[in-house]
Coordinates of C-alpha atoms in Angstrom, one line a residue:
M389 CA 0.0 0.0 0.0
M390 CA 2.8 2.4 0.9
K391 CA 4.6 1.7 -2.4
F392 CA 1.4 2.5 -4.3
L393 CA 1.0 5.8 -2.5
L394 CA 4.5 6.8 -3.2
L395 CA 4.1 5.9 -6.8
F396 CA 0.9 7.9 -7.0
V397 CA 2.7 11.0 -5.5
Y398 CA 5.6 10.6 -7.9
I399 CA 3.4 10.3 -10.9
G400 CA 1.2 13.2 -9.8
L401 CA 4.1 15.5 -9.3
G402 CA 5.6 14.5 -12.6
S403 CA 2.4 15.2 -14.5
G404 CA 2.2 18.9 -13.3
M405 CA 0.4 18.5 -10.0
S406 CA 1.2 21.5 -7.8
I407 CA 1.6 21.4 -4.0
V408 CA -0.3 24.1 -2.2
N409 CA 1.0 25.2 1.2
P410 CA -1.2 27.0 3.8
G411 CA -0.9 30.8 4.1
P412 CA -0.9 33.6 1.5
K413 CA 0.4 32.9 -2.0
F414 CA 2.8 35.9 -1.7
P415 CA 3.6 36.8 1.9
P416 CA 3.6 40.7 2.1
T417 CA 6.6 42.8 2.9
K418 CA 6.7 44.9 6.0
G419 CA 7.4 48.6 5.7
H420 CA 8.3 48.6 2.0
V421 CA 7.4 51.5 -0.2
W422 CA 5.2 51.6 -3.4
P423 CA 6.1 53.0 -5.8
K424 CA 9.7 52.0 -5.2
P425 CA 12.0 54.9 -4.3
Q426 CA 15.0 55.7 -6.6
E427 CA 17.5 55.3 -3.8
E428 CA 16.8 53.6 -0.5
T429 CA 19.0 52.4 2.3
K430 CA 17.2 50.4 5.0
E431 CA 18.8 49.0 8.1
N432 CA 17.6 46.2 10.3
K433 CA 17.7 48.6 13.3
Y434 CA 14.3 50.0 14.1
F435 CA 12.4 52.5 16.2
L436 CA 9.0 52.2 17.9
F437 CA 6.2 54.6 17.3
N438 CA 4.2 56.0 20.3
P439 CA 1.5 58.4 19.1
S440 CA 1.6 60.3 22.4
H441 CA 5.3 61.0 22.0
F442 CA 5.5 61.7 18.3
K443 CA 5.3 65.2 16.8
V444 CA 5.9 67.0 13.5
K445 CA 7.9 70.2 13.4
V446 CA 8.0 72.6 10.4
L447 CA 11.5 74.1 10.0
G448 CA 11.2 76.1 6.8
Q449 CA 8.4 77.5 4.7
N450 CA 4.8 76.9 5.6
C451 CA 1.4 77.2 4.0
T452 CA -2.1 75.7 4.3
I453 CA -1.4 72.9 1.8
L454 CA 1.6 71.8 4.0
V455 CA -0.4 72.0 7.2
N456 CA -3.2 70.0 5.7
A457 CA -0.8 67.3 4.5
I458 CA 0.9 67.0 7.8
N459 CA -2.4 66.7 9.6
R460 CA -3.6 64.1 7.0
Y461 CA -0.5 61.9 7.3
S462 CA -0.3 62.2 11.1
F463 CA -3.8 60.8 11.2
I464 CA -2.9 58.0 8.7
I465 CA 0.1 56.9 10.7
K466 CA -1.7 56.9 14.0
N467 CA -5.0 55.4 12.9
K468 CA -4.5 53.5 9.6
S469 CA -1.5 51.3 10.2
G470 CA -3.3 48.3 11.5
L471 CA -2.7 49.1 15.1
H472 CA -5.8 49.2 17.3
H473 CA -4.7 48.2 20.8
R474 CA -3.7 50.5 23.5
R475 CA -0.7 49.3 25.5
N476 CA 1.9 50.2 28.1
H477 CA 4.7 51.4 25.9
E478 CA 7.3 51.8 28.7
R479 CA 6.8 48.2 29.8
R480 CA 7.1 47.1 26.2
R481 CA 10.2 49.1 25.6
R482 CA 11.9 47.6 28.7
R483 CA 11.1 44.1 27.4
I484 CA 12.5 44.6 24.0
G485 CA 15.4 46.8 25.2
R486 CA 17.5 43.7 25.1
D487 CA 17.0 43.6 21.3
E488 CA 20.2 44.8 19.7
N489 CA 18.3 46.2 16.7
Y490 CA 16.1 48.3 18.9
L491 CA 17.0 52.0 18.8
G492 CA 14.3 53.5 21.0
G493 CA 11.3 55.6 20.0
I494 CA 10.8 57.8 16.9
D495 CA 10.0 61.1 18.5
E496 CA 9.9 63.8 15.8
L497 CA 9.7 64.4 12.1
Q498 CA 11.3 67.7 11.0
V499 CA 9.8 69.0 7.8
D500 CA 12.1 71.4 5.9
L501 CA 10.4 73.1 3.0
T502 CA 13.2 75.3 1.5
E503 CA 11.1 77.3 -1.0
P504 CA 7.7 79.0 -0.7
C505 CA 4.6 77.0 -1.5
E506 CA 3.1 77.1 -5.0
E507 CA -0.6 77.7 -5.4
Y508 CA -1.4 74.7 -7.7
P509 CA 0.4 71.6 -8.9
H510 CA 1.6 72.0 -12.5
F511 CA 3.4 70.1 -15.3
E512 CA 7.0 69.4 -14.5
M513 CA 6.6 70.5 -10.9
D514 CA 9.4 69.5 -8.5
E515 CA 8.4 66.3 -6.6
S516 CA 11.8 65.3 -5.4
Y517 CA 12.6 64.9 -1.7
K518 CA 15.1 63.5 0.8
L519 CA 14.0 61.5 3.9
N520 CA 16.1 60.3 6.8
V521 CA 14.3 58.2 9.4
S522 CA 15.9 58.4 12.8
S523 CA 14.7 59.2 16.3
T524 CA 14.5 62.7 15.0
S525 CA 13.7 62.2 11.4
T526 CA 14.1 64.8 8.6
L527 CA 12.1 65.4 5.4
R528 CA 13.5 68.0 3.0
S529 CA 12.3 69.4 -0.4
A530 CA 12.3 72.6 -2.3
S531 CA 8.7 72.0 -3.2
V532 CA 5.5 71.4 -1.2
W533 CA 4.7 68.7 -3.7
G534 CA 8.0 67.0 -2.9
I535 CA 7.1 67.2 0.8
I536 CA 3.7 65.6 0.1
R537 CA 5.4 62.7 -1.8
G538 CA 7.9 62.3 1.1
L539 CA 5.1 62.2 3.7
E540 CA 3.4 59.4 1.7
T541 CA 6.7 57.5 1.7
F542 CA 7.2 58.1 5.4
S543 CA 3.8 56.8 6.2
Q544 CA 4.4 53.6 4.2
L545 CA 7.6 52.8 6.2
F546 CA 5.7 51.9 9.4
Y547 CA 4.8 48.3 9.9
L548 CA 3.5 45.9 12.7
S549 CA 6.0 43.7 14.4
N550 CA 5.8 40.0 14.0
D551 CA 6.2 39.1 17.6
R552 CA 3.5 39.5 20.3
N553 CA 3.9 39.8 24.0
Q554 CA 1.8 38.1 26.7
L555 CA -1.0 40.6 26.1
K556 CA -1.2 39.7 22.4
L557 CA 0.0 43.2 21.5
Q558 CA 2.0 44.2 18.4
E559 CA 4.2 47.3 18.1
L560 CA 4.3 49.8 15.3
R561 CA 7.9 49.9 14.0
V562 CA 9.9 51.9 11.5
N563 CA 13.4 51.0 10.4
A564 CA 16.3 53.4 10.2
T565 CA 16.1 54.4 6.5
K566 CA 17.6 57.0 4.1
I567 CA 15.8 57.8 0.9
T568 CA 16.5 60.1 -2.1
D569 CA 13.6 60.1 -4.4
F570 CA 12.1 61.7 -7.5
P571 CA 9.8 60.6 -10.4
Q572 CA 10.9 59.2 -13.7
Y573 CA 8.0 60.9 -15.6
S574 CA 6.4 64.2 -14.8
H575 CA 2.9 63.2 -16.1
R576 CA 1.5 60.2 -14.1
G577 CA -2.2 60.1 -14.7
L578 CA -5.4 58.2 -14.2
L579 CA -8.3 58.7 -16.6
L580 CA -11.8 58.3 -15.1
D581 CA -14.8 58.2 -17.4
T582 CA -17.9 59.6 -15.6
S583 CA -20.2 59.5 -18.6
R584 CA -20.9 55.8 -19.4
H585 CA -21.7 55.4 -15.7
Y586 CA -22.0 58.3 -13.2
I587 CA -19.4 58.1 -10.5
S588 CA -20.4 59.7 -7.2
M589 CA -18.4 62.6 -5.6
S590 CA -17.5 60.4 -2.7
N591 CA -15.9 57.8 -5.0
I592 CA -14.1 60.5 -7.0
L593 CA -12.6 61.9 -3.8
K594 CA -11.6 58.4 -2.7
M595 CA -10.0 57.9 -6.1
L596 CA -7.9 61.0 -5.5
D597 CA -6.9 59.7 -2.1
A598 CA -5.8 56.4 -3.8
M599 CA -3.9 58.3 -6.5
S600 CA -2.0 60.2 -3.7
Y601 CA -1.1 56.8 -2.0
N602 CA 0.4 55.8 -5.4
K603 CA 2.1 59.1 -6.2
L604 CA 0.0 59.7 -9.3
N605 CA -0.3 63.4 -10.1
V606 CA -2.9 63.9 -12.9
F607 CA -6.6 63.2 -12.7
H608 CA -7.8 63.1 -16.3
W609 CA -11.5 63.7 -15.9
H610 CA -13.3 62.3 -19.0
I611 CA -16.4 64.0 -17.7
V612 CA -18.9 63.8 -20.7
D613 CA -19.3 61.5 -23.7
D614 CA -22.0 60.2 -26.1
Q615 CA -24.1 58.6 -23.4
S616 CA -24.5 61.4 -20.9
F617 CA -23.5 65.0 -20.1
P618 CA -23.2 65.2 -16.3
Y619 CA -21.3 68.5 -16.4
Q620 CA -23.7 71.2 -15.1
S621 CA -23.0 74.3 -17.0
E622 CA -24.2 77.7 -15.7
R623 CA -23.9 79.2 -19.2
F624 CA -25.8 76.2 -20.9
P625 CA -27.8 74.5 -18.1
E626 CA -29.9 72.7 -20.8
L627 CA -26.9 70.5 -21.7
S628 CA -27.1 68.6 -18.4
E629 CA -30.8 69.1 -18.0
Q630 CA -31.4 67.2 -21.2
G631 CA -28.2 65.2 -21.5
A632 CA -27.5 63.8 -18.0
Y633 CA -28.9 60.4 -17.0
D634 CA -30.8 62.0 -14.2
S635 CA -31.0 65.4 -12.4
S636 CA -29.2 63.9 -9.4
M637 CA -26.3 62.6 -11.6
V638 CA -24.6 65.9 -12.4
Y639 CA -21.4 67.7 -11.3
T640 CA -22.0 71.3 -10.2
K641 CA -19.6 74.1 -10.1
E642 CA -19.3 73.5 -6.4
D643 CA -18.5 69.8 -7.0
I644 CA -15.8 70.7 -9.5
Q645 CA -14.3 73.3 -7.1
R646 CA -14.2 70.6 -4.4
V647 CA -12.5 68.1 -6.6
V648 CA -9.9 70.7 -7.7
E649 CA -9.2 71.8 -4.1
Y650 CA -9.1 68.2 -2.8
A651 CA -6.7 67.2 -5.6
R652 CA -4.5 70.3 -5.0
D653 CA -4.0 69.4 -1.3
R654 CA -2.7 66.0 -2.6
G655 CA -0.4 67.4 -5.3
I656 CA -2.7 66.3 -8.1
R657 CA -3.6 68.2 -11.2
V658 CA -7.1 68.0 -12.7
I659 CA -7.3 68.0 -16.5
P660 CA -10.8 68.0 -18.0
E661 CA -11.6 66.3 -21.3
F662 CA -14.4 67.5 -23.5
D663 CA -14.0 65.2 -26.4
V664 CA -14.9 66.8 -29.7
P665 CA -16.0 66.6 -32.5
G666 CA -16.9 62.9 -31.9
H667 CA -18.3 61.4 -28.7
T668 CA -20.8 64.3 -28.5
R669 CA -24.2 62.6 -29.0
S670 CA -25.4 63.7 -25.5
W671 CA -24.8 67.4 -26.5
G672 CA -27.4 66.9 -29.2
N673 CA -30.3 66.5 -26.8
A674 CA -30.1 70.2 -26.1
F675 CA -28.3 71.4 -29.3
P676 CA -29.1 69.1 -32.2
N677 CA -28.2 71.8 -34.7
V678 CA -24.5 71.5 -33.9
L679 CA -24.4 67.8 -34.7
T680 CA -24.3 66.2 -38.2
E681 CA -27.2 64.3 -39.6
C682 CA -26.1 60.8 -40.7
Y683 CA -27.6 59.3 -43.8
R684 CA -28.2 55.8 -45.1
Q685 CA -29.8 55.4 -48.5
D686 CA -30.9 59.1 -48.6
K687 CA -32.6 58.8 -45.2
V688 CA -31.5 60.4 -41.9
V689 CA -30.7 57.5 -39.4
G690 CA -29.3 59.6 -36.5
L691 CA -27.0 62.3 -35.3
G692 CA -23.2 61.9 -35.5
P693 CA -20.2 64.1 -34.8
M694 CA -20.3 67.9 -34.5
N695 CA -20.9 69.7 -37.8
P696 CA -17.6 71.4 -38.6
T697 CA -19.2 73.9 -41.1
K698 CA -21.6 75.7 -38.8
N699 CA -20.9 78.8 -36.9
A700 CA -23.2 77.7 -34.1
T701 CA -20.9 74.8 -33.4
Y702 CA -17.9 77.0 -32.6
K703 CA -20.0 79.6 -30.7
L704 CA -21.2 76.9 -28.4
L705 CA -17.7 75.5 -27.9
R706 CA -16.2 79.0 -27.4
D707 CA -18.6 79.9 -24.6
L708 CA -18.5 76.5 -23.0
F709 CA -14.7 76.2 -23.0
Q710 CA -14.4 79.7 -21.5
E711 CA -16.6 78.6 -18.6
V712 CA -14.8 75.2 -18.2
Q713 CA -11.4 76.7 -18.1
T714 CA -12.5 79.2 -15.5
W715 CA -13.5 76.3 -13.2
F716 CA -10.5 74.1 -14.0
P717 CA -7.3 76.1 -13.3
D718 CA -4.8 73.8 -14.9
K719 CA -3.6 75.2 -18.2
Y720 CA -3.7 71.8 -19.9
F721 CA -7.0 70.9 -21.6
H722 CA -7.8 67.6 -23.4
I723 CA -9.9 68.3 -26.4
G724 CA -10.1 64.7 -27.6
G725 CA -10.5 64.3 -31.3
D726 CA -10.6 60.5 -31.4
E727 CA -13.0 58.0 -33.1
V728 CA -14.7 60.6 -35.3
E729 CA -17.4 58.9 -37.4
L730 CA -16.0 60.1 -40.7
D731 CA -18.5 58.0 -42.6
C732 CA -21.3 60.1 -41.1
W733 CA -19.7 63.2 -42.6
R734 CA -19.3 61.4 -45.9
S735 CA -23.0 60.5 -45.9
N736 CA -24.3 64.0 -45.3
P737 CA -25.2 65.7 -48.6
E738 CA -24.5 69.2 -47.3
L739 CA -21.0 68.2 -46.1
R740 CA -20.3 66.4 -49.3
E741 CA -21.1 69.5 -51.2
Y742 CA -19.0 71.6 -48.9
M743 CA -16.0 69.2 -49.3
N744 CA -16.4 69.2 -53.0
S745 CA -16.6 73.0 -53.3
H746 CA -13.6 73.5 -51.0
N747 CA -11.6 70.6 -52.4
L748 CA -11.3 68.9 -49.0
S749 CA -11.1 65.2 -48.1
V750 CA -13.0 64.0 -45.0
T751 CA -9.8 63.9 -42.9
Q752 CA -9.1 67.5 -44.0
L753 CA -12.6 68.3 -42.8
H754 CA -11.5 66.9 -39.4
G755 CA -8.5 69.1 -39.6
L756 CA -10.7 72.1 -40.4
F757 CA -12.7 71.4 -37.2
M758 CA -9.6 71.1 -35.0
E759 CA -8.0 74.3 -36.6
N760 CA -11.2 76.2 -35.6
A761 CA -11.8 74.6 -32.2
I762 CA -8.3 74.7 -30.6
P763 CA -8.0 78.5 -30.8
L764 CA -11.2 78.8 -28.8
L765 CA -9.3 77.7 -25.7
A766 CA -7.6 80.3 -23.5
N767 CA -4.5 81.9 -25.0
D768 CA -2.1 80.2 -22.5
S769 CA -3.7 76.7 -22.9
E770 CA -1.6 73.6 -23.5
V771 CA -3.6 71.2 -25.7
V772 CA -3.8 67.4 -25.5
V773 CA -5.4 65.4 -28.3
W774 CA -5.8 61.7 -28.9
Q775 CA -3.5 60.2 -31.6
E776 CA -6.0 60.1 -34.4
V777 CA -5.7 63.9 -34.7
F778 CA -2.0 63.5 -35.4
D779 CA -2.5 60.3 -37.6
E780 CA -5.0 62.1 -39.8
K781 CA -2.4 64.9 -40.4
V782 CA -4.4 67.6 -38.8
P783 CA -2.2 70.7 -38.5
L784 CA -1.0 71.0 -34.9
S785 CA 1.5 73.2 -33.2
K786 CA 4.6 71.5 -31.8
E787 CA 3.4 72.3 -28.3
T788 CA 0.4 70.0 -28.7
I789 CA 0.7 66.8 -26.7
I790 CA -0.4 63.6 -28.4
H791 CA -2.1 60.9 -26.4
V792 CA -1.2 57.4 -27.7
W793 CA -3.7 54.7 -27.0
K794 CA -4.0 52.4 -30.1
G795 CA -2.0 49.4 -31.3
S796 CA 1.5 49.5 -33.0
W797 CA 2.3 52.0 -30.3
I798 CA 6.1 51.8 -30.6
S799 CA 6.2 52.9 -34.2
E800 CA 3.4 55.4 -33.4
M801 CA 5.5 56.9 -30.7
V802 CA 8.6 57.1 -32.8
T803 CA 6.7 58.9 -35.6
I804 CA 5.1 61.4 -33.2
L805 CA 8.4 62.1 -31.4
T806 CA 10.3 62.5 -34.7
A807 CA 7.7 65.0 -35.8
G808 CA 8.7 67.1 -32.8
H809 CA 5.7 66.5 -30.5
R810 CA 5.7 65.4 -26.9
L811 CA 3.4 62.5 -26.0
I812 CA 1.5 60.7 -23.2
F813 CA 1.3 56.9 -23.4
S814 CA -1.7 54.7 -22.5
S815 CA -1.8 51.9 -25.1
T816 CA -1.0 49.0 -22.7
W817 CA -2.7 50.6 -19.7
Y818 CA -6.4 50.3 -20.4
L819 CA -8.0 49.2 -17.1
D820 CA -11.3 48.3 -18.8
A821 CA -9.7 45.2 -20.2
L822 CA -11.6 42.4 -18.5
G823 CA -9.6 39.6 -17.1
S824 CA -6.3 41.5 -16.9
N825 CA -4.3 41.7 -13.7
W826 CA -1.6 44.0 -12.4
P827 CA 1.4 42.2 -13.9
D828 CA -0.2 42.9 -17.4
Y829 CA 0.3 46.6 -16.7
Y830 CA 3.7 46.4 -15.0
W831 CA 6.1 45.6 -17.8
A832 CA 5.7 48.5 -20.3
D833 CA 8.2 51.4 -20.0
P834 CA 7.4 53.8 -22.9
R835 CA 10.8 55.5 -23.0
Q836 CA 12.6 52.2 -22.9
M837 CA 10.5 50.8 -25.8
V838 CA 11.4 53.8 -27.9
F839 CA 15.1 53.7 -27.0
D840 CA 15.3 50.0 -27.8
V841 CA 14.4 50.8 -31.5
T842 CA 16.0 54.2 -31.9
F843 CA 19.0 54.2 -29.4
N844 CA 18.1 57.9 -29.0
S845 CA 17.5 58.9 -25.4
T846 CA 16.9 62.5 -26.3
L847 CA 14.0 61.4 -28.6
A848 CA 12.6 59.1 -25.9
N849 CA 12.6 61.9 -23.4
G850 CA 9.8 63.5 -25.4
I851 CA 7.5 61.0 -23.7
V852 CA 6.4 63.1 -20.7
G853 CA 4.4 60.3 -19.0
G854 CA 1.4 58.2 -19.2
E855 CA -2.0 57.4 -17.9
A856 CA -4.0 54.3 -16.8
C857 CA -7.5 54.6 -18.4
M858 CA -10.6 53.5 -16.6
W859 CA -13.4 53.7 -19.2
G860 CA -16.8 53.4 -17.7
E861 CA -18.8 51.0 -19.8
M862 CA -18.5 48.2 -17.3
V863 CA -17.8 50.0 -14.0
D864 CA -20.0 52.1 -11.7
D865 CA -19.9 53.1 -8.1
R866 CA -20.2 49.5 -6.9
N867 CA -17.1 48.1 -8.6
V868 CA -14.9 51.0 -9.8
M869 CA -12.5 51.1 -6.9
G870 CA -11.7 47.4 -7.2
R871 CA -11.3 47.6 -11.0
V872 CA -8.8 50.4 -10.7
W873 CA -6.8 49.3 -7.7
P874 CA -4.3 47.7 -7.4
R875 CA -3.9 47.4 -11.2
A876 CA -3.3 51.1 -11.6
S877 CA -0.6 50.8 -8.9
A878 CA 1.5 48.9 -11.4
V879 CA 1.3 51.8 -13.8
A880 CA 2.1 54.2 -10.9
E881 CA 5.3 52.3 -10.1
R882 CA 6.4 52.1 -13.7
L883 CA 5.9 55.9 -14.1
W884 CA 7.6 56.8 -10.9
S885 CA 10.4 54.3 -10.3
A886 CA 13.5 53.4 -12.2
N887 CA 13.0 50.4 -14.5
T888 CA 14.8 47.8 -12.3
L889 CA 13.6 45.1 -14.6
G890 CA 16.2 46.1 -17.2
R891 CA 16.1 46.1 -20.9
R892 CA 15.7 42.4 -21.2
M893 CA 12.1 42.5 -20.0
R894 CA 9.8 42.8 -23.0
S895 CA 6.5 41.3 -22.0
I896 CA 4.4 39.9 -19.2
F897 CA 5.9 36.5 -19.9
D898 CA 9.3 37.7 -18.5
T899 CA 9.8 37.4 -14.8
I900 CA 8.6 40.0 -12.4
P901 CA 10.8 39.7 -9.2
L902 CA 9.2 38.0 -6.2
E903 CA 9.7 41.1 -4.1
V904 CA 7.3 43.1 -6.4
Y905 CA 4.6 40.6 -5.8
Q906 CA 5.2 40.8 -2.1
R907 CA 5.4 44.5 -2.0
I908 CA 2.1 45.0 -3.9
E909 CA 0.4 42.7 -1.4
E910 CA 1.5 45.0 1.4
H911 CA 0.5 48.1 -0.5
T912 CA -2.9 46.7 -1.3
C913 CA -3.6 46.0 2.3
R914 CA -2.3 49.5 3.1
M915 CA -4.9 51.0 0.7
I916 CA -7.7 48.8 2.1
R917 CA -6.9 50.0 5.7
R918 CA -7.1 53.6 4.3
G919 CA -10.6 53.0 2.9
I920 CA -9.8 52.0 -0.7
D921 CA -11.7 48.9 -1.7
A922 CA -8.9 47.4 -3.7
Q923 CA -9.2 43.8 -5.1
P924 CA -6.7 41.1 -4.1
P925 CA -3.7 41.5 -6.3
S926 CA -2.4 37.9 -6.8
G927 CA -4.5 35.2 -5.2
P928 CA -5.0 33.8 -1.7
G929 CA -4.0 36.1 1.2
F930 CA -5.3 38.3 3.9
C931 CA -5.1 41.9 5.2
I932 CA -5.0 43.0 8.9
P933 CA -7.9 45.6 9.2

């Protein structure tokens, strides 16, 4: 009987049977940072955290944004680190005083902001910082945004001890650590679509919290689309009155101001997208005259893209853009330009006559629209467009940023960069891809991909960043957080951290180091403790609440 059992085990293992051990699939790290810092030296020696003894002292410049950040992270460290029990710290310290790695308590964090605070985060803002964790720790940056990133790192270094005393109590520890850190890319974004499904204000604010925990710095708000128009305009209230799903599903001026201020406190820019001339069907409920009638066999079958030949189209856009840019202070504006139904324009008799009389192709008609629409933005605006606008040879200034999202992205990026444009990359970072997991998003480094085929680092540096895109067809308030996190965390690390995987990694089939799997386990639990309903990253495991 024993020989039979042994033979069975041998055959089973040889035929691909896997042995499952109890416990989490990837045991989480303790006190490791996500996204990974550029330079980090961590010792085995550690300090204990006692909330009644700890304080934060501001040495340099000060402002409301800094005060808010210090208060926010002081609360996170004291209340969101998995530590819920009160205990006698002095008794505990005496017991572990015999531990040669124990250095005593961490008593103070000195925050040294060396330059005055800026009013709003901005493109290419300074987010670098230096952090030294000791009994009296120091955090230094020339920018309030760098201080905010450093406070996030500081909060992630705390962890619960493994051992428990007789009272079943754990201690909150932090290792002696030195960090010098800065982002690889200046534009590190998350696109959220609030048209296909309305996303509540509470979830938008939670999304901004989660972005700050991952050091993302651009909230790309794809606020309206074909299906609904939830932006509540004061100049054109009928747009949301007739275009929103429901009167309760709108974003007011006060809502937008709250989002902008909430994001500013976290070092996050808010870039609105009003995608024109396509993706505008909801506009037509209130203003059908600005859309194109689409024909099939000489019969009108519906409304399509904006009509590029009507003055009413541009008057509406001019007045609406003026209002929108007053409410959104960032000078960058995403005007869209993707997936225009050119066949609708071709089908329309009036537009065909216009194109014939002006000797224009249908793609040149698209160019005419963009040439007329872009100047309607404020004079100091920086424009972002989807790649189709470039692909269709629409005349664009060199300052226009091209947003790459389609296939054949390496050759696309090389073409755009060679033409003298900067670009944002999203092609491999579409979060609406059902069945995908965080490793699917971790491998792509857009600058590395371009360098590998051009060997031109100067050209590759024209890639200013990227965005994870959460399109809203299959997400709403009930599942959006779990669909975004922690998959977007993979994008966040790729955009912040140095590419430690090296040039050899080309696809998800290459090996991601074990420590990355373990670190994202810890980070996911960290987000969950802070109120973000992130889904499990890699299989069986647990989080201490």
